[in-house]
JSON list of C-alpha atoms in Angstrom, two decimals:
[
{"chain": "A", "resi": 211, "resn": "MET", "atom": "CA", "xyz": [14.98, -13.66, 6.61]},
{"chain": "A", "resi": 212, "resn": "LYS", "atom": "CA", "xyz": [11.45, -14.81, 7.33]},
{"chain": "A", "resi": 213, "resn": "GLU", "atom": "CA", "xyz": [9.11, -16.19, 4.73]},
{"chain": "A", "resi": 214, "resn": "ILE", "atom": "CA", "xyz": [5.54, -14.53, 4.62]},
{"chain": "A", "resi": 215, "resn": "TYR", "atom": "CA", "xyz": [2.44, -15.92, 2.84]},
{"chain": "A", "resi": 216, "resn": "MET", "atom": "CA", "xyz": [-0.38, -13.35, 2.53]},
{"chain": "A", "resi": 217, "resn": "ASP", "atom": "CA", "xyz": [-3.56, -15.26, 1.27]},
{"chain": "A", "resi": 218, "resn": "GLU", "atom": "CA", "xyz": [-5.12, -11.84, 0.13]},
{"chain": "A", "resi": 219, "resn": "GLY", "atom": "CA", "xyz": [-2.14, -9.81, -0.59]},
{"chain": "A", "resi": 220, "resn": "LEU", "atom": "CA", "xyz": [-1.69, -6.22, 0.31]},
{"chain": "A", "resi": 221, "resn": "PHE", "atom": "CA", "xyz": [-4.08, -3.79, -0.63]},
{"chain": "A", "resi": 222, "resn": "GLY", "atom": "CA", "xyz": [-3.31, -2.67, -4.18]},
{"chain": "A", "resi": 223, "resn": "PHE", "atom": "CA", "xyz": [-1.09, -5.72, -4.62]},
{"chain": "A", "resi": 224, "resn": "GLU", "atom": "CA", "xyz": [-3.64, -8.42, -4.11]},
{"chain": "A", "resi": 225, "resn": "GLU", "atom": "CA", "xyz": [-2.15, -10.60, -6.91]},
{"chain": "A", "resi": 226, "resn": "TYR", "atom": "CA", "xyz": [1.00, -11.20, -4.85]},
{"chain": "A", "resi": 227, "resn": "HIS", "atom": "CA", "xyz": [1.09, -13.54, -1.94]},
{"chain": "A", "resi": 228, "resn": "ASN", "atom": "CA", "xyz": [4.59, -14.64, -1.20]},
{"chain": "A", "resi": 229, "resn": "TYR", "atom": "CA", "xyz": [6.96, -12.41, 0.57]},
{"chain": "A", "resi": 230, "resn": "SER", "atom": "CA", "xyz": [10.28, -12.32, 2.55]},
{"chain": "A", "resi": 231, "resn": "LEU", "atom": "CA", "xyz": [10.82, -10.33, 5.41]},
{"chain": "A", "resi": 232, "resn": "CYS", "atom": "CA", "xyz": [14.30, -9.28, 5.55]},
{"chain": "A", "resi": 233, "resn": "SER", "atom": "CA", "xyz": [16.85, -6.86, 7.37]},
{"chain": "A", "resi": 234, "resn": "SER", "atom": "CA", "xyz": [17.74, -3.57, 5.98]},
{"chain": "A", "resi": 235, "resn": "ASP", "atom": "CA", "xyz": [21.04, -1.43, 6.22]},
{"chain": "A", "resi": 236, "resn": "TYR", "atom": "CA", "xyz": [18.67, 1.09, 7.93]},
{"chain": "A", "resi": 237, "resn": "ASP", "atom": "CA", "xyz": [17.67, -0.34, 11.25]},
{"chain": "A", "resi": 238, "resn": "PRO", "atom": "CA", "xyz": [14.98, -0.52, 12.71]},
{"chain": "A", "resi": 239, "resn": "PHE", "atom": "CA", "xyz": [13.53, -0.74, 9.16]},
{"chain": "A", "resi": 240, "resn": "MET", "atom": "CA", "xyz": [13.03, -4.04, 7.31]},
{"chain": "A", "resi": 241, "resn": "TRP", "atom": "CA", "xyz": [12.22, -4.92, 3.71]},
{"chain": "A", "resi": 242, "resn": "LEU", "atom": "CA", "xyz": [9.14, -7.08, 2.65]},
{"chain": "A", "resi": 243, "resn": "HIS", "atom": "CA", "xyz": [10.20, -8.35, -0.64]},
{"chain": "A", "resi": 244, "resn": "CYS", "atom": "CA", "xyz": [7.67, -9.67, -3.09]},
{"chain": "A", "resi": 245, "resn": "ASN", "atom": "CA", "xyz": [8.77, -13.25, -4.07]},
{"chain": "A", "resi": 246, "resn": "ASP", "atom": "CA", "xyz": [6.32, -13.36, -6.91]},
{"chain": "A", "resi": 247, "resn": "GLU", "atom": "CA", "xyz": [7.48, -10.25, -8.46]},
{"chain": "A", "resi": 248, "resn": "LYS", "atom": "CA", "xyz": [11.05, -9.15, -7.64]},
{"chain": "A", "resi": 249, "resn": "ALA", "atom": "CA", "xyz": [10.58, -5.46, -8.65]},
{"chain": "A", "resi": 250, "resn": "VAL", "atom": "CA", "xyz": [8.04, -5.28, -5.76]},
{"chain": "A", "resi": 251, "resn": "SER", "atom": "CA", "xyz": [9.28, -4.47, -2.17]},
{"chain": "A", "resi": 252, "resn": "PHE", "atom": "CA", "xyz": [7.97, -2.29, 0.80]},
{"chain": "A", "resi": 253, "resn": "LEU", "atom": "CA", "xyz": [9.95, -0.67, 3.38]},
{"chain": "A", "resi": 254, "resn": "VAL", "atom": "CA", "xyz": [8.36, -1.55, 6.86]},
{"chain": "A", "resi": 255, "resn": "VAL", "atom": "CA", "xyz": [8.92, -0.87, 10.40]},
{"chain": "A", "resi": 256, "resn": "ASP", "atom": "CA", "xyz": [7.56, -1.76, 13.88]},
{"chain": "A", "resi": 257, "resn": "PRO", "atom": "CA", "xyz": [5.16, 0.90, 14.73]},
{"chain": "A", "resi": 258, "resn": "PHE", "atom": "CA", "xyz": [5.51, 0.74, 18.43]},
{"chain": "A", "resi": 259, "resn": "ILE", "atom": "CA", "xyz": [9.32, 1.88, 17.98]},
{"chain": "A", "resi": 260, "resn": "PHE", "atom": "CA", "xyz": [7.95, 5.46, 17.38]},
{"chain": "A", "resi": 261, "resn": "ARG", "atom": "CA", "xyz": [4.45, 5.13, 18.62]},
{"chain": "A", "resi": 262, "resn": "PRO", "atom": "CA", "xyz": [4.50, 3.29, 21.97]},
{"chain": "A", "resi": 263, "resn": "ASP", "atom": "CA", "xyz": [0.94, 4.06, 22.38]},
{"chain": "A", "resi": 264, "resn": "TYR", "atom": "CA", "xyz": [-0.06, 2.32, 19.28]},
{"chain": "A", "resi": 265, "resn": "GLU", "atom": "CA", "xyz": [-3.30, 0.19, 19.81]},
{"chain": "A", "resi": 266, "resn": "ILE", "atom": "CA", "xyz": [-4.98, -2.20, 17.20]},
{"chain": "A", "resi": 267, "resn": "ASP", "atom": "CA", "xyz": [-8.33, -3.81, 17.83]},
{"chain": "A", "resi": 268, "resn": "ILE", "atom": "CA", "xyz": [-8.71, -6.80, 15.52]},
{"chain": "A", "resi": 269, "resn": "ASP", "atom": "CA", "xyz": [-11.60, -9.16, 15.64]},
{"chain": "A", "resi": 270, "resn": "ASP", "atom": "CA", "xyz": [-10.31, -12.70, 16.59]},
{"chain": "A", "resi": 271, "resn": "GLU", "atom": "CA", "xyz": [-12.17, -14.05, 13.70]},
{"chain": "A", "resi": 272, "resn": "TYR", "atom": "CA", "xyz": [-9.68, -12.33, 11.44]},
{"chain": "A", "resi": 273, "resn": "LEU", "atom": "CA", "xyz": [-6.65, -13.52, 13.54]},
{"chain": "A", "resi": 274, "resn": "LYS", "atom": "CA", "xyz": [-8.08, -16.95, 13.05]},
{"chain": "A", "resi": 275, "resn": "LYS", "atom": "CA", "xyz": [-7.56, -16.74, 9.26]},
{"chain": "A", "resi": 276, "resn": "ILE", "atom": "CA", "xyz": [-3.74, -16.63, 9.85]},
{"chain": "A", "resi": 277, "resn": "GLY", "atom": "CA", "xyz": [-4.00, -19.10, 12.91]},
{"chain": "A", "resi": 278, "resn": "ILE", "atom": "CA", "xyz": [-3.10, -16.58, 15.63]},
{"chain": "A", "resi": 279, "resn": "SER", "atom": "CA", "xyz": [-4.12, -17.99, 18.95]},
{"chain": "A", "resi": 280, "resn": "GLN", "atom": "CA", "xyz": [-1.89, -16.17, 21.29]},
{"chain": "A", "resi": 281, "resn": "PRO", "atom": "CA", "xyz": [-0.90, -12.41, 21.27]},
{"chain": "A", "resi": 282, "resn": "GLN", "atom": "CA", "xyz": [3.03, -13.32, 21.63]},
{"chain": "A", "resi": 283, "resn": "ASP", "atom": "CA", "xyz": [2.48, -15.09, 18.18]},
{"chain": "A", "resi": 284, "resn": "VAL", "atom": "CA", "xyz": [1.93, -11.74, 16.52]},
{"chain": "A", "resi": 285, "resn": "ILE", "atom": "CA", "xyz": [4.26, -9.31, 14.68]},
{"chain": "A", "resi": 286, "resn": "ILE", "atom": "CA", "xyz": [2.82, -6.02, 13.66]},
{"chain": "A", "resi": 287, "resn": "MET", "atom": "CA", "xyz": [4.55, -4.06, 10.83]},
{"chain": "A", "resi": 288, "resn": "ALA", "atom": "CA", "xyz": [3.67, -0.62, 9.16]},
{"chain": "A", "resi": 289, "resn": "VAL", "atom": "CA", "xyz": [4.34, -0.01, 5.62]},
{"chain": "A", "resi": 290, "resn": "VAL", "atom": "CA", "xyz": [6.67, 3.08, 5.17]},
{"chain": "A", "resi": 291, "resn": "THR", "atom": "CA", "xyz": [6.53, 5.67, 2.45]},
{"chain": "A", "resi": 292, "resn": "VAL", "atom": "CA", "xyz": [9.72, 7.66, 1.49]},
{"chain": "A", "resi": 293, "resn": "PRO", "atom": "CA", "xyz": [8.64, 10.37, -0.80]},
{"chain": "A", "resi": 294, "resn": "VAL", "atom": "CA", "xyz": [11.01, 11.45, -3.53]},
{"chain": "A", "resi": 295, "resn": "ASP", "atom": "CA", "xyz": [10.29, 15.04, -2.98]},
{"chain": "A", "resi": 296, "resn": "GLY", "atom": "CA", "xyz": [12.02, 15.18, 0.44]},
{"chain": "A", "resi": 297, "resn": "SER", "atom": "CA", "xyz": [8.74, 15.43, 2.25]},
{"chain": "A", "resi": 298, "resn": "PRO", "atom": "CA", "xyz": [8.40, 13.50, 5.67]},
{"chain": "A", "resi": 299, "resn": "VAL", "atom": "CA", "xyz": [8.89, 9.65, 5.75]},
{"chain": "A", "resi": 300, "resn": "THR", "atom": "CA", "xyz": [5.60, 8.38, 6.92]},
{"chain": "A", "resi": 301, "resn": "ALA", "atom": "CA", "xyz": [4.21, 5.01, 8.05]},
{"chain": "A", "resi": 302, "resn": "ASN", "atom": "CA", "xyz": [0.58, 3.65, 7.61]},
{"chain": "A", "resi": 303, "resn": "LEU", "atom": "CA", "xyz": [-0.87, 2.93, 10.96]},
{"chain": "A", "resi": 304, "resn": "ARG", "atom": "CA", "xyz": [-4.31, 2.54, 9.65]},
{"chain": "A", "resi": 305, "resn": "GLY", "atom": "CA", "xyz": [-3.45, -0.60, 7.48]},
{"chain": "A", "resi": 306, "resn": "PRO", "atom": "CA", "xyz": [-0.83, -2.55, 9.59]},
{"chain": "A", "resi": 307, "resn": "LEU", "atom": "CA", "xyz": [0.35, -6.02, 8.58]},
{"chain": "A", "resi": 308, "resn": "VAL", "atom": "CA", "xyz": [-0.26, -8.77, 11.02]},
{"chain": "A", "resi": 309, "resn": "ILE", "atom": "CA", "xyz": [2.12, -11.66, 10.91]},
{"chain": "A", "resi": 310, "resn": "ASN", "atom": "CA", "xyz": [1.90, -14.89, 12.57]},
{"chain": "A", "resi": 311, "resn": "LYS", "atom": "CA", "xyz": [5.58, -15.60, 13.67]},
{"chain": "A", "resi": 312, "resn": "ILE", "atom": "CA", "xyz": [5.08, -19.03, 14.15]},
{"chain": "A", "resi": 313, "resn": "ASN", "atom": "CA", "xyz": [3.47, -20.17, 10.70]},
{"chain": "A", "resi": 314, "resn": "GLY", "atom": "CA", "xyz": [4.57, -17.10, 8.55]},
{"chain": "A", "resi": 315, "resn": "LYS", "atom": "CA", "xyz": [0.97, -16.36, 7.48]},
{"chain": "A", "resi": 316, "resn": "ALA", "atom": "CA", "xyz": [0.03, -12.64, 7.37]},
{"chain": "A", "resi": 317, "resn": "MET", "atom": "CA", "xyz": [-2.64, -10.20, 6.49]},
{"chain": "A", "resi": 318, "resn": "GLN", "atom": "CA", "xyz": [-3.23, -6.49, 6.15]},
{"chain": "A", "resi": 319, "resn": "VAL", "atom": "CA", "xyz": [-6.00, -5.17, 8.10]},
{"chain": "A", "resi": 320, "resn": "ILE", "atom": "CA", "xyz": [-7.65, -1.82, 7.85]},
{"chain": "A", "resi": 321, "resn": "LEU", "atom": "CA", "xyz": [-8.47, -0.26, 11.35]},
{"chain": "A", "resi": 322, "resn": "ASN", "atom": "CA", "xyz": [-11.50, 1.70, 12.17]},
{"chain": "A", "resi": 323, "resn": "ASP", "atom": "CA", "xyz": [-10.02, 3.76, 14.76]},
{"chain": "A", "resi": 324, "resn": "SER", "atom": "CA", "xyz": [-9.70, 7.33, 13.25]},
{"chain": "A", "resi": 325, "resn": "LYS", "atom": "CA", "xyz": [-6.66, 7.94, 15.65]},
{"chain": "A", "resi": 326, "resn": "TRP", "atom": "CA", "xyz": [-4.41, 6.17, 13.14]},
{"chain": "A", "resi": 327, "resn": "SER", "atom": "CA", "xyz": [-3.80, 7.48, 9.74]},
{"chain": "A", "resi": 328, "resn": "THR", "atom": "CA", "xyz": [-2.03, 6.24, 6.52]},
{"chain": "A", "resi": 329, "resn": "LYS", "atom": "CA", "xyz": [0.64, 9.11, 6.98]},
{"chain": "A", "resi": 330, "resn": "HIS", "atom": "CA", "xyz": [2.28, 9.18, 10.41]},
{"chain": "A", "resi": 331, "resn": "ASP", "atom": "CA", "xyz": [5.35, 11.33, 10.24]},
{"chain": "A", "resi": 332, "resn": "ILE", "atom": "CA", "xyz": [7.96, 8.84, 11.75]},
{"chain": "A", "resi": 333, "resn": "LEU", "atom": "CA", "xyz": [10.70, 11.32, 12.61]},
{"chain": "A", "resi": 334, "resn": "GLN", "atom": "CA", "xyz": [8.20, 14.00, 14.17]},
{"chain": "A", "resi": 335, "resn": "GLU", "atom": "CA", "xyz": [6.61, 11.34, 16.22]},
{"chain": "A", "resi": 336, "resn": "SER", "atom": "CA", "xyz": [9.69, 9.79, 17.30]},
{"chain": "A", "resi": 337, "resn": "LEU", "atom": "CA", "xyz": [10.97, 13.39, 18.48]},
{"chain": "A", "resi": 338, "resn": "GLU", "atom": "CA", "xyz": [7.75, 14.10, 20.34]},
{"chain": "A", "resi": 339, "resn": "ASN", "atom": "CA", "xyz": [7.83, 10.67, 22.03]},
{"chain": "A", "resi": 340, "resn": "SER", "atom": "CA", "xyz": [11.55, 11.24, 23.07]},
{"chain": "A", "resi": 341, "resn": "LYS", "atom": "CA", "xyz": [10.66, 14.52, 24.68]},
{"chain": "A", "resi": 342, "resn": "LYS", "atom": "CA", "xyz": [7.97, 12.68, 26.68]},
{"chain": "A", "resi": 343, "resn": "GLY", "atom": "CA", "xyz": [10.69, 10.07, 27.55]},
{"chain": "A", "resi": 344, "resn": "SER", "atom": "CA", "xyz": [8.70, 7.26, 26.06]},
{"chain": "A", "resi": 345, "resn": "CYS", "atom": "CA", "xyz": [10.42, 6.81, 22.72]},
{"chain": "A", "resi": 346, "resn": "GLN", "atom": "CA", "xyz": [12.01, 3.27, 22.33]},
{"chain": "A", "resi": 347, "resn": "CYS", "atom": "CA", "xyz": [14.53, 4.45, 19.70]}
]
């Protein structure tokens, strides 16, 4: 378990700042549990697992807010949506979580790149990448 502090919270949940990043029974997914409100949790995943071509361009000034000075200090996670109606499980690649693995500070950023959306079909993209031979699943 890794303790995470988000000064600005997640979009739509700005009032919550303290989280724990925990493993789940469904590898490679993890849980982002809110420590401020026990009823709030988010399923997250490393987006590079199903999109090895995922790229994010974040201004260094943003990264300084959470103490990032080197790329190897960063963990990137995407929030996952599991619809109750059985439609595809998706990941938000437009608004990734950027976590400083050294100090536990984190933030959610909104990317300007229109290539990435809030609803990437994880299974479909994993299958497409495995056909190309580039899936890291």
